[in-house]
PDB file of C-alpha atoms in Angstrom:
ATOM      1  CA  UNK C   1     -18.127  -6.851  17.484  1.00 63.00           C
ATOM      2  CA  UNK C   2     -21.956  -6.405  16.888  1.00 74.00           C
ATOM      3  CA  UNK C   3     -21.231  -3.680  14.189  1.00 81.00           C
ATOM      4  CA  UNK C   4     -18.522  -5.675  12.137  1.00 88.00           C
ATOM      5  CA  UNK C   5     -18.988  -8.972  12.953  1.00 88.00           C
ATOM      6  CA  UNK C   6     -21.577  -9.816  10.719  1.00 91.00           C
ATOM      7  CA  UNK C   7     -19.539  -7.872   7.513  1.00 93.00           C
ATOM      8  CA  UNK C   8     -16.973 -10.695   8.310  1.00 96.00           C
ATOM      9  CA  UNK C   9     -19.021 -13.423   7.839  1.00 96.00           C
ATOM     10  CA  UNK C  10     -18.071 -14.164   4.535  1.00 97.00           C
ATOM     11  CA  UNK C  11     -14.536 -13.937   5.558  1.00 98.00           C
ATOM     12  CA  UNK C  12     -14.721 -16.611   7.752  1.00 98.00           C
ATOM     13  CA  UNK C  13     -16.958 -18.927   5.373  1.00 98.00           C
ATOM     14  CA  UNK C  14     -14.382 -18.089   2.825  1.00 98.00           C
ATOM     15  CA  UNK C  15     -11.639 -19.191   4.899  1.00 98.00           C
ATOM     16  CA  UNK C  16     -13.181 -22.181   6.038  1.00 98.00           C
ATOM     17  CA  UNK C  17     -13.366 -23.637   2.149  1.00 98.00           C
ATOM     18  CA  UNK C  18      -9.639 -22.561   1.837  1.00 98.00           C
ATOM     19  CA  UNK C  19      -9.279 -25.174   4.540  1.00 98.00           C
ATOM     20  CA  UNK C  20     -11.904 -27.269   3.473  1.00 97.00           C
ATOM     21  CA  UNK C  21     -10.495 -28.379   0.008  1.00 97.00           C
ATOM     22  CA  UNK C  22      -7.115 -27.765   1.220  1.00 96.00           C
ATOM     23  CA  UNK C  23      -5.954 -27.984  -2.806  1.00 95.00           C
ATOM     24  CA  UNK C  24      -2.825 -29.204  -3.797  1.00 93.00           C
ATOM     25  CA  UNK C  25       0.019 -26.946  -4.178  1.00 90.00           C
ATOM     26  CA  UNK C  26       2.047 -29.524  -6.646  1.00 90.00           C
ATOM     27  CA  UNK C  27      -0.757 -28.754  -9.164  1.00 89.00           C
ATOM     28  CA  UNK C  28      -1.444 -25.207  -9.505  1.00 94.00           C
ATOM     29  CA  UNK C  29      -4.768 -24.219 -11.239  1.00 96.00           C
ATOM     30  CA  UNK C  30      -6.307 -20.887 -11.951  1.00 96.00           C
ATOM     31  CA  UNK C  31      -9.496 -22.746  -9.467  1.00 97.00           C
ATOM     32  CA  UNK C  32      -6.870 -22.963  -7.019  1.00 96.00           C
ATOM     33  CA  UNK C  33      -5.787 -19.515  -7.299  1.00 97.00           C
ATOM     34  CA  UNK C  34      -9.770 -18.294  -6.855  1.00 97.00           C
ATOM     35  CA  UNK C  35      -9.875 -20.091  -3.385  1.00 98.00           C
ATOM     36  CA  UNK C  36      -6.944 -19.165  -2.245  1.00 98.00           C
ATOM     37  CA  UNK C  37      -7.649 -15.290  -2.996  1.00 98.00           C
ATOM     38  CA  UNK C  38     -11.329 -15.875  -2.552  1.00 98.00           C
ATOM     39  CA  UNK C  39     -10.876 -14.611   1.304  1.00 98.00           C
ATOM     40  CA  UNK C  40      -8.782 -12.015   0.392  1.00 98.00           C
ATOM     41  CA  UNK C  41     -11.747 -10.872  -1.796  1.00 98.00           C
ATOM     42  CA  UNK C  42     -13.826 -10.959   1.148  1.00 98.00           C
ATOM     43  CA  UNK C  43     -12.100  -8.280   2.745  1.00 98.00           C
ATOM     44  CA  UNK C  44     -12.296  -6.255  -0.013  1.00 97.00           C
ATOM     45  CA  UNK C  45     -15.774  -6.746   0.402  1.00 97.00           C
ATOM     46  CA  UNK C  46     -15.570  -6.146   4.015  1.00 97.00           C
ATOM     47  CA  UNK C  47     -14.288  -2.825   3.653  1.00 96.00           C
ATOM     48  CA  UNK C  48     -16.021  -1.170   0.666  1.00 96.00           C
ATOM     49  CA  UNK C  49     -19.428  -2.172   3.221  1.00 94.00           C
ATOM     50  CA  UNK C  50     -18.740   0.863   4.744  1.00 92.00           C
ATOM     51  CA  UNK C  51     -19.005   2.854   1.473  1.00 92.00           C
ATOM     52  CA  UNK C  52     -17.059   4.858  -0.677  1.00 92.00           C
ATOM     53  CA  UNK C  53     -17.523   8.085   1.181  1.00 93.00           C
ATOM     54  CA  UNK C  54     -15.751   5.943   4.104  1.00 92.00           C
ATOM     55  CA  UNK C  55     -13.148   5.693   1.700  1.00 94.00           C
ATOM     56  CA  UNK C  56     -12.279   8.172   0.460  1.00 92.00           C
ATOM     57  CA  UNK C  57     -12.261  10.219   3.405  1.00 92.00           C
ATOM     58  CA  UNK C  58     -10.130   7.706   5.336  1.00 93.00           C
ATOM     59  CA  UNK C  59      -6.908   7.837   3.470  1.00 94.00           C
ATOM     60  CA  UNK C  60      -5.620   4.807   6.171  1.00 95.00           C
ATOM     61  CA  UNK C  61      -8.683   2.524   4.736  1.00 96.00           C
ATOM     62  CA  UNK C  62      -8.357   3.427   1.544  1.00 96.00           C
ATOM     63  CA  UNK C  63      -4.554   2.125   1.332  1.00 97.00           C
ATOM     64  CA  UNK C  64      -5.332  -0.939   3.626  1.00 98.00           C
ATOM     65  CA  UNK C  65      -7.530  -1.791   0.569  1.00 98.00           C
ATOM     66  CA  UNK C  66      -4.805  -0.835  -1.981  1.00 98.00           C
ATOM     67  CA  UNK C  67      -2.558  -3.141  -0.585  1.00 98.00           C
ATOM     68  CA  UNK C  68      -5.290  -6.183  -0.121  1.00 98.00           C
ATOM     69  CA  UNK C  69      -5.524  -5.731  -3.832  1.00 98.00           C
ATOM     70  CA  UNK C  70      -1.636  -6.324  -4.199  1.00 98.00           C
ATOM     71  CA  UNK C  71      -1.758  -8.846  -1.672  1.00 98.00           C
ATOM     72  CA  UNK C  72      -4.525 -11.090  -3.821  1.00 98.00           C
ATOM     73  CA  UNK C  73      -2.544 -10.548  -6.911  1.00 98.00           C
ATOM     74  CA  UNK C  74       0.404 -11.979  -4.793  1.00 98.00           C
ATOM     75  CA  UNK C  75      -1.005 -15.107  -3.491  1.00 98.00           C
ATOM     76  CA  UNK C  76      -1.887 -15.651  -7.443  1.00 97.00           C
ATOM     77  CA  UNK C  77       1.586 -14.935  -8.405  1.00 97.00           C
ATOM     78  CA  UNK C  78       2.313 -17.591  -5.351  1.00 97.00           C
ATOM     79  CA  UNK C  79       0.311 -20.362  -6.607  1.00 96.00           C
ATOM     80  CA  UNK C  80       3.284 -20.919  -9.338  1.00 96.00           C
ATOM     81  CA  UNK C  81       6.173 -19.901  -7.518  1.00 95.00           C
ATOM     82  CA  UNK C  82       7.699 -23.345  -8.411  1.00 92.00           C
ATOM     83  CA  UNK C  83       7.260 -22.424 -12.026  1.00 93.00           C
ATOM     84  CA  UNK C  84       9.401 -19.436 -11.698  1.00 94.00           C
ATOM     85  CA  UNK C  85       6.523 -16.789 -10.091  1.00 97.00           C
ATOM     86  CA  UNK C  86       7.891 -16.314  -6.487  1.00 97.00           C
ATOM     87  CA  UNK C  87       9.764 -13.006  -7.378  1.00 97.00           C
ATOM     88  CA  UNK C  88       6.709 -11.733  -8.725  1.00 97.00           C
ATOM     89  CA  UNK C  89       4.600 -12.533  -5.732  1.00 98.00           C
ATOM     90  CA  UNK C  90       7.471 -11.407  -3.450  1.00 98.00           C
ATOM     91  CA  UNK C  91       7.249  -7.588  -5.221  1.00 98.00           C
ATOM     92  CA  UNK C  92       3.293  -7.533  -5.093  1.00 98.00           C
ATOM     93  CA  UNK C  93       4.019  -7.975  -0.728  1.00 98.00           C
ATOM     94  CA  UNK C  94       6.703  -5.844  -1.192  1.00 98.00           C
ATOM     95  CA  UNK C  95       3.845  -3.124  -2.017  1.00 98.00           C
ATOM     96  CA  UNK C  96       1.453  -4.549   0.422  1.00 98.00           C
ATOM     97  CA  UNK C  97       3.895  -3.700   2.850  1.00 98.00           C
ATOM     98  CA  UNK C  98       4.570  -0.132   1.801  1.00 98.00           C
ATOM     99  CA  UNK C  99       0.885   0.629   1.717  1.00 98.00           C
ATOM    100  CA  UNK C 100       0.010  -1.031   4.910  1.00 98.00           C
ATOM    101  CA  UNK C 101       2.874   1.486   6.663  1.00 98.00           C
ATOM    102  CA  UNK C 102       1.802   4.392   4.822  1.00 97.00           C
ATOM    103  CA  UNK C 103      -2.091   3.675   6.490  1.00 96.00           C
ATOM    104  CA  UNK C 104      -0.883   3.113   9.921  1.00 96.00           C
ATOM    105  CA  UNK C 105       1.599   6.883   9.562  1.00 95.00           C
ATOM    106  CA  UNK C 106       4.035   8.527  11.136  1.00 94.00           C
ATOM    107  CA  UNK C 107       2.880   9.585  13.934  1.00 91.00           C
ATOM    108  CA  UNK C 108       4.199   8.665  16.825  1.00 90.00           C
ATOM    109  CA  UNK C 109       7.542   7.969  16.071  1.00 92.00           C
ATOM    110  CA  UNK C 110       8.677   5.776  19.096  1.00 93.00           C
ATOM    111  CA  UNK C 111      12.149   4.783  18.053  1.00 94.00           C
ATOM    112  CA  UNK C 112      12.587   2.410  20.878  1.00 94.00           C
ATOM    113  CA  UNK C 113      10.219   0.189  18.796  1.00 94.00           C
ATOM    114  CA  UNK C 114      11.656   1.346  15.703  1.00 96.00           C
ATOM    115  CA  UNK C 115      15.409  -0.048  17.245  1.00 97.00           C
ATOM    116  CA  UNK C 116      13.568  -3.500  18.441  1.00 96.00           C
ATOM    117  CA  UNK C 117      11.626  -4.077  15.356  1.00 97.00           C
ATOM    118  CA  UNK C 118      15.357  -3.363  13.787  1.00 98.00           C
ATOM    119  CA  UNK C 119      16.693  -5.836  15.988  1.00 98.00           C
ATOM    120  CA  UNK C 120      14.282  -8.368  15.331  1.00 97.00           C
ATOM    121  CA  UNK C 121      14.394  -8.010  11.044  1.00 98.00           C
ATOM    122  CA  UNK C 122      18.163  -7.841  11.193  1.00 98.00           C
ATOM    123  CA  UNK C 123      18.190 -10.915  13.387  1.00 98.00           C
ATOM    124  CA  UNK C 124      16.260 -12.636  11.480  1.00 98.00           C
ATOM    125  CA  UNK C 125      18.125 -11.755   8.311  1.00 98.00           C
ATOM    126  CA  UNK C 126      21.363 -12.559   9.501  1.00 98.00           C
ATOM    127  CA  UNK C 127      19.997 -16.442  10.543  1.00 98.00           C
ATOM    128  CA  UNK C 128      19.002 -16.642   6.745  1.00 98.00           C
ATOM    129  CA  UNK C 129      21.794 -15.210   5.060  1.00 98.00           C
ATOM    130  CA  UNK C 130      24.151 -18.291   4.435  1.00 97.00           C
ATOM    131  CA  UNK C 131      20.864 -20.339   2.693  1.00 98.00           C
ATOM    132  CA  UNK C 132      20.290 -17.292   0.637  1.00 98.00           C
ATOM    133  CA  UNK C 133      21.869 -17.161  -3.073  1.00 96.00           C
ATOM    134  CA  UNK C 134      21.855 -14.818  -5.982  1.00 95.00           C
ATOM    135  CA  UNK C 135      19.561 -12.000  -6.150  1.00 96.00           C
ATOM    136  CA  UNK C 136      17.465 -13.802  -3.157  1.00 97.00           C
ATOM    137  CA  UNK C 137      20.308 -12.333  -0.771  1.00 98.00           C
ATOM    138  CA  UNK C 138      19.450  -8.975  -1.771  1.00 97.00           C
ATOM    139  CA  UNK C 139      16.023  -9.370  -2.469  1.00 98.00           C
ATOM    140  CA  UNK C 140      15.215 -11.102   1.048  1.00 98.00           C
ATOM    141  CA  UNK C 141      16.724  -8.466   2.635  1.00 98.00           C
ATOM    142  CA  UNK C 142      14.692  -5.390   1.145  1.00 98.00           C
ATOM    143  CA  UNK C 143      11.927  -7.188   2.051  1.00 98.00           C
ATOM    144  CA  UNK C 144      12.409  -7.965   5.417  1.00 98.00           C
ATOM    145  CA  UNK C 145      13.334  -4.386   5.714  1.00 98.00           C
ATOM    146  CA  UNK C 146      10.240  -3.632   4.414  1.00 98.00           C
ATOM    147  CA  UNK C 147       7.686  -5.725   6.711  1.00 98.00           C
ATOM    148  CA  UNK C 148       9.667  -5.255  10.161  1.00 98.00           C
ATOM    149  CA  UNK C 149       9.287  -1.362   8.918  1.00 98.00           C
ATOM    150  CA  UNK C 150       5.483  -1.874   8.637  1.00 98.00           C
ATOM    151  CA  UNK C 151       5.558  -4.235  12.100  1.00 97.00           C
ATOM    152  CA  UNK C 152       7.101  -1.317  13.387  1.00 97.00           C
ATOM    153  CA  UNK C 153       4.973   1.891  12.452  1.00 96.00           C
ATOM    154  CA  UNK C 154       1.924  -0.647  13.521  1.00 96.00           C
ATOM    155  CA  UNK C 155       3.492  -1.028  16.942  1.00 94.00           C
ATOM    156  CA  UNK C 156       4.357   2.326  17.341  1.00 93.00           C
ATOM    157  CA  UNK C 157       0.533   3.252  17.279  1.00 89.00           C
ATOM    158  CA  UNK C 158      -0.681   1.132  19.539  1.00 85.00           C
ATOM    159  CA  UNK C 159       1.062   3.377  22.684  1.00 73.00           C
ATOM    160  CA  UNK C 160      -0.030   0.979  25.350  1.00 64.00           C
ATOM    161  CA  UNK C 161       2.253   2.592  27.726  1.00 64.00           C
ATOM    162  CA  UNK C 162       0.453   6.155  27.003  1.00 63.00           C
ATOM    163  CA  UNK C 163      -2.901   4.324  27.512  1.00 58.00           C
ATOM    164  CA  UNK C 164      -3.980   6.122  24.035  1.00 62.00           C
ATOM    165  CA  UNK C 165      -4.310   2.406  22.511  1.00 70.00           C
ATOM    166  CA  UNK C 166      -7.889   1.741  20.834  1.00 84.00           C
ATOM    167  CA  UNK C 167      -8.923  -2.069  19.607  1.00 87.00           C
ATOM    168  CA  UNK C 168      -7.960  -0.699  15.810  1.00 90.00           C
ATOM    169  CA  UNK C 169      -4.871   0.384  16.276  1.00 91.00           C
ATOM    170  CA  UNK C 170      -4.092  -3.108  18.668  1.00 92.00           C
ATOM    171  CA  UNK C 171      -5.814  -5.063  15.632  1.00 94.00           C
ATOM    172  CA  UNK C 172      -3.492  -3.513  13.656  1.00 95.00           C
ATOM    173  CA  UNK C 173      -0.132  -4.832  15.594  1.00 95.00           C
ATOM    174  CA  UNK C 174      -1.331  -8.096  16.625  1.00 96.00           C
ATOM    175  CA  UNK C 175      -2.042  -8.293  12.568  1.00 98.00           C
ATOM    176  CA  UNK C 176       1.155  -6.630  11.188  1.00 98.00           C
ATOM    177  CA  UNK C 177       2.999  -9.368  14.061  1.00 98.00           C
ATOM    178  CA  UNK C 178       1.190 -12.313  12.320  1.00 98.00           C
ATOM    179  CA  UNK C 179       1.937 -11.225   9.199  1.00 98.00           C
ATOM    180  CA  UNK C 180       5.779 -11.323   9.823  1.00 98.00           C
ATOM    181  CA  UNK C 181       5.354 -14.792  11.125  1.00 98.00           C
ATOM    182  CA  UNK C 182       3.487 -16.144   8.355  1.00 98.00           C
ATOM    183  CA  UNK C 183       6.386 -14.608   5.951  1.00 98.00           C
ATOM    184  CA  UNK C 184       9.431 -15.679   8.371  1.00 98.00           C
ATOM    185  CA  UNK C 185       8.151 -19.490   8.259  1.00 98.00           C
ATOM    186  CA  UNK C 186       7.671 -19.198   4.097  1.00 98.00           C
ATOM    187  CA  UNK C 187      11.315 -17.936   4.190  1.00 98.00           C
ATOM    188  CA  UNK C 188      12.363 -21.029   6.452  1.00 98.00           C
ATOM    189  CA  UNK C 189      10.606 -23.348   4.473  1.00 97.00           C
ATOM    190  CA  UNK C 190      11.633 -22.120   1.135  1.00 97.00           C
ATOM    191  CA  UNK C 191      15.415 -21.155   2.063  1.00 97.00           C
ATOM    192  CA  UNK C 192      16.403 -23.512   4.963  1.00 98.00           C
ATOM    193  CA  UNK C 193      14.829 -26.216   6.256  1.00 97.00           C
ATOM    194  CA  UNK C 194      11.010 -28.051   6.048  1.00 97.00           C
ATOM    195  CA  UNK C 195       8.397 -27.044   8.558  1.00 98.00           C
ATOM    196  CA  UNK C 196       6.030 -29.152   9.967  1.00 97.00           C
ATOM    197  CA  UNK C 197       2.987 -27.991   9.212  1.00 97.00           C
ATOM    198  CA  UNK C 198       4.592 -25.179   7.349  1.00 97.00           C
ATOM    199  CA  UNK C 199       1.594 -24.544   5.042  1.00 97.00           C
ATOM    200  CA  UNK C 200      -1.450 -24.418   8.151  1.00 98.00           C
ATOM    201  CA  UNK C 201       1.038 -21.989  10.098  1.00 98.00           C
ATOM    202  CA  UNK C 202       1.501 -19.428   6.736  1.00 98.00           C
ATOM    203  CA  UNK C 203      -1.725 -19.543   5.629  1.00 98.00           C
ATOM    204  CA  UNK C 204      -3.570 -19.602   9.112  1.00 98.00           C
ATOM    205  CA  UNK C 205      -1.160 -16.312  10.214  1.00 98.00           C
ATOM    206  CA  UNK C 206      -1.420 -14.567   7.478  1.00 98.00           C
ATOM    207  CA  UNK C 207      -5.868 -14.936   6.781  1.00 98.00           C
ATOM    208  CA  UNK C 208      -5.591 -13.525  10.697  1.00 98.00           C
ATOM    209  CA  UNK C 209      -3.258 -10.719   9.980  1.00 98.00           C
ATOM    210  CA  UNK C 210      -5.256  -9.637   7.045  1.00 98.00           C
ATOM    211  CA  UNK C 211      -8.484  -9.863   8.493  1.00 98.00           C
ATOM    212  CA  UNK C 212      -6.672  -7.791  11.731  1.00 97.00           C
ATOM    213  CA  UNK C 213      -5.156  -5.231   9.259  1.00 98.00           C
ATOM    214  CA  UNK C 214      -8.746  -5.019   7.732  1.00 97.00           C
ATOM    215  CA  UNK C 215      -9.805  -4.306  11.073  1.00 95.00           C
ATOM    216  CA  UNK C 216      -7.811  -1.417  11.667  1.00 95.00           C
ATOM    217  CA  UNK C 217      -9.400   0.211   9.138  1.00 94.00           C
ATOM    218  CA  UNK C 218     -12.559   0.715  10.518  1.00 89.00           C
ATOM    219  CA  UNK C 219     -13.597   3.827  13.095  1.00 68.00           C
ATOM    220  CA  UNK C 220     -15.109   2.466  16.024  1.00 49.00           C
ATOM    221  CA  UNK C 221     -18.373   4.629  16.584  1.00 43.00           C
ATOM    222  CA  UNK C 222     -18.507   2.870  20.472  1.00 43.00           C
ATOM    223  CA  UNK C 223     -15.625   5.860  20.968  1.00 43.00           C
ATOM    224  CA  UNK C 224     -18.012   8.723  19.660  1.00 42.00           C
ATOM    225  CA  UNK C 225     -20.880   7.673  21.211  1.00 40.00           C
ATOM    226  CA  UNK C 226     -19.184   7.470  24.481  1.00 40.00           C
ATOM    227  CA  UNK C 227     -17.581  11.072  24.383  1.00 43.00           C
ATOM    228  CA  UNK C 228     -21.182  11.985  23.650  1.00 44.00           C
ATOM    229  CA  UNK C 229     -22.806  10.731  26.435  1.00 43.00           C
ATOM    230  CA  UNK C 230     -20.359  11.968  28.360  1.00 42.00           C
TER     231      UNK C 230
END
């Protein structure tokens, strides 16, 4: 917290005028756009702090940024979805999501989260089907294939039950978790049915899970310093 905290402060500011101005989504502007990706930008921010060297010999961090980058162009793309755009942002998460499970690996496998995280995505799909139409039905569906696959290869590395978890590897589940909430209640709202407060919940979920995912990036040097003192 003392070594990253303070990188994160303009995160948070950031965040805080998203919520401030709280914009109007029925008239999309290229100002609107800027705060909306402005914490986004933050991150990148956040995470080229720690150098290029950091970088580019962390292959994890450097595709956690990759798909930030996607993920700003998407919530551009967003900002005119009603003016035909919401494919385009949907392809630019599409990537985020492939990027985000190519950082968190392989390794370990642990199909019994793979099966739940299955279970979960296919649920989910299956409860949206009938409002889906034309190429959303197919379209929906790689997607949420996509995200509970990241959801689950973030999961899978936390290994609580091993007790081999570290706080970057839980930052990265809790954020990968948010994440599919923030998308599941866009989906609801945009395919089914209104949700109260639809807009605090997405945007809200998904600042957290990036900032988490951001997170996970980083190698804690408390870990080092402890195995060298001991």
């Amino acid at each position: 917290v003392r070594s990253e905290g303070p990188k994160l402060v303009p995160f948070f500011k950031a965040t805080c005028v998203y919520f401030v101005l709280w914009l109007p989504t029925s008239s999309p502007s290229w100002f609107s756009a800027l705060i909306k990706c402005l914490p986004i930008f933050c991150l990148w921010v956040f995470l080229l702090a720690h150098g290029i060297n950091f970088l580019v010999s962390h292959q994890s961090a450097s595709r956690i940024l990759a798909g930030l980058i996607f993920s700003a162009v998407g919530d551009a793309f967003l900002i005119w979805q009603e003016q035909g755009y919401f494919i385009h942002g949907l392809l630019m998460f599409a990537i985020t999501h492939i990027l985000y499970s190519s950082a968190f690996g392989m390794k370990p496998l642990d199909l019994k989260a793979g099966l739940l995280m299955g279970l979960v995505s296919s649920s989910c799909y299956a409860f949206l089907y009938s409002y889906l139409s034309g190429p959303f039905t197919y379209l929906v569906a790689v997607y949420i294939a996509l995200i509970g696959f990241m959801g689950w290869r973030a999961v899978a590395g936390m290994q609580l039950c091993n007790d081999l978890w570290t706080w970057t590897k839980l930052s990265a589940c809790i954020g990968a978790m948010l994440f599919m909430v923030s998308d599941l209640t866009i989906a609801l709202n945009k395919f089914c049915f209104p949700v109260p407060y639809s807009r605090f919940i997405i945007m809200a979920t998904y600042y957290a899970a990036q900032m988490l995912i951001a997170l996970s990036a980083v190698e804690t040097r408390d870990e080092e310093d402890f195995r060298k003192r001991s």
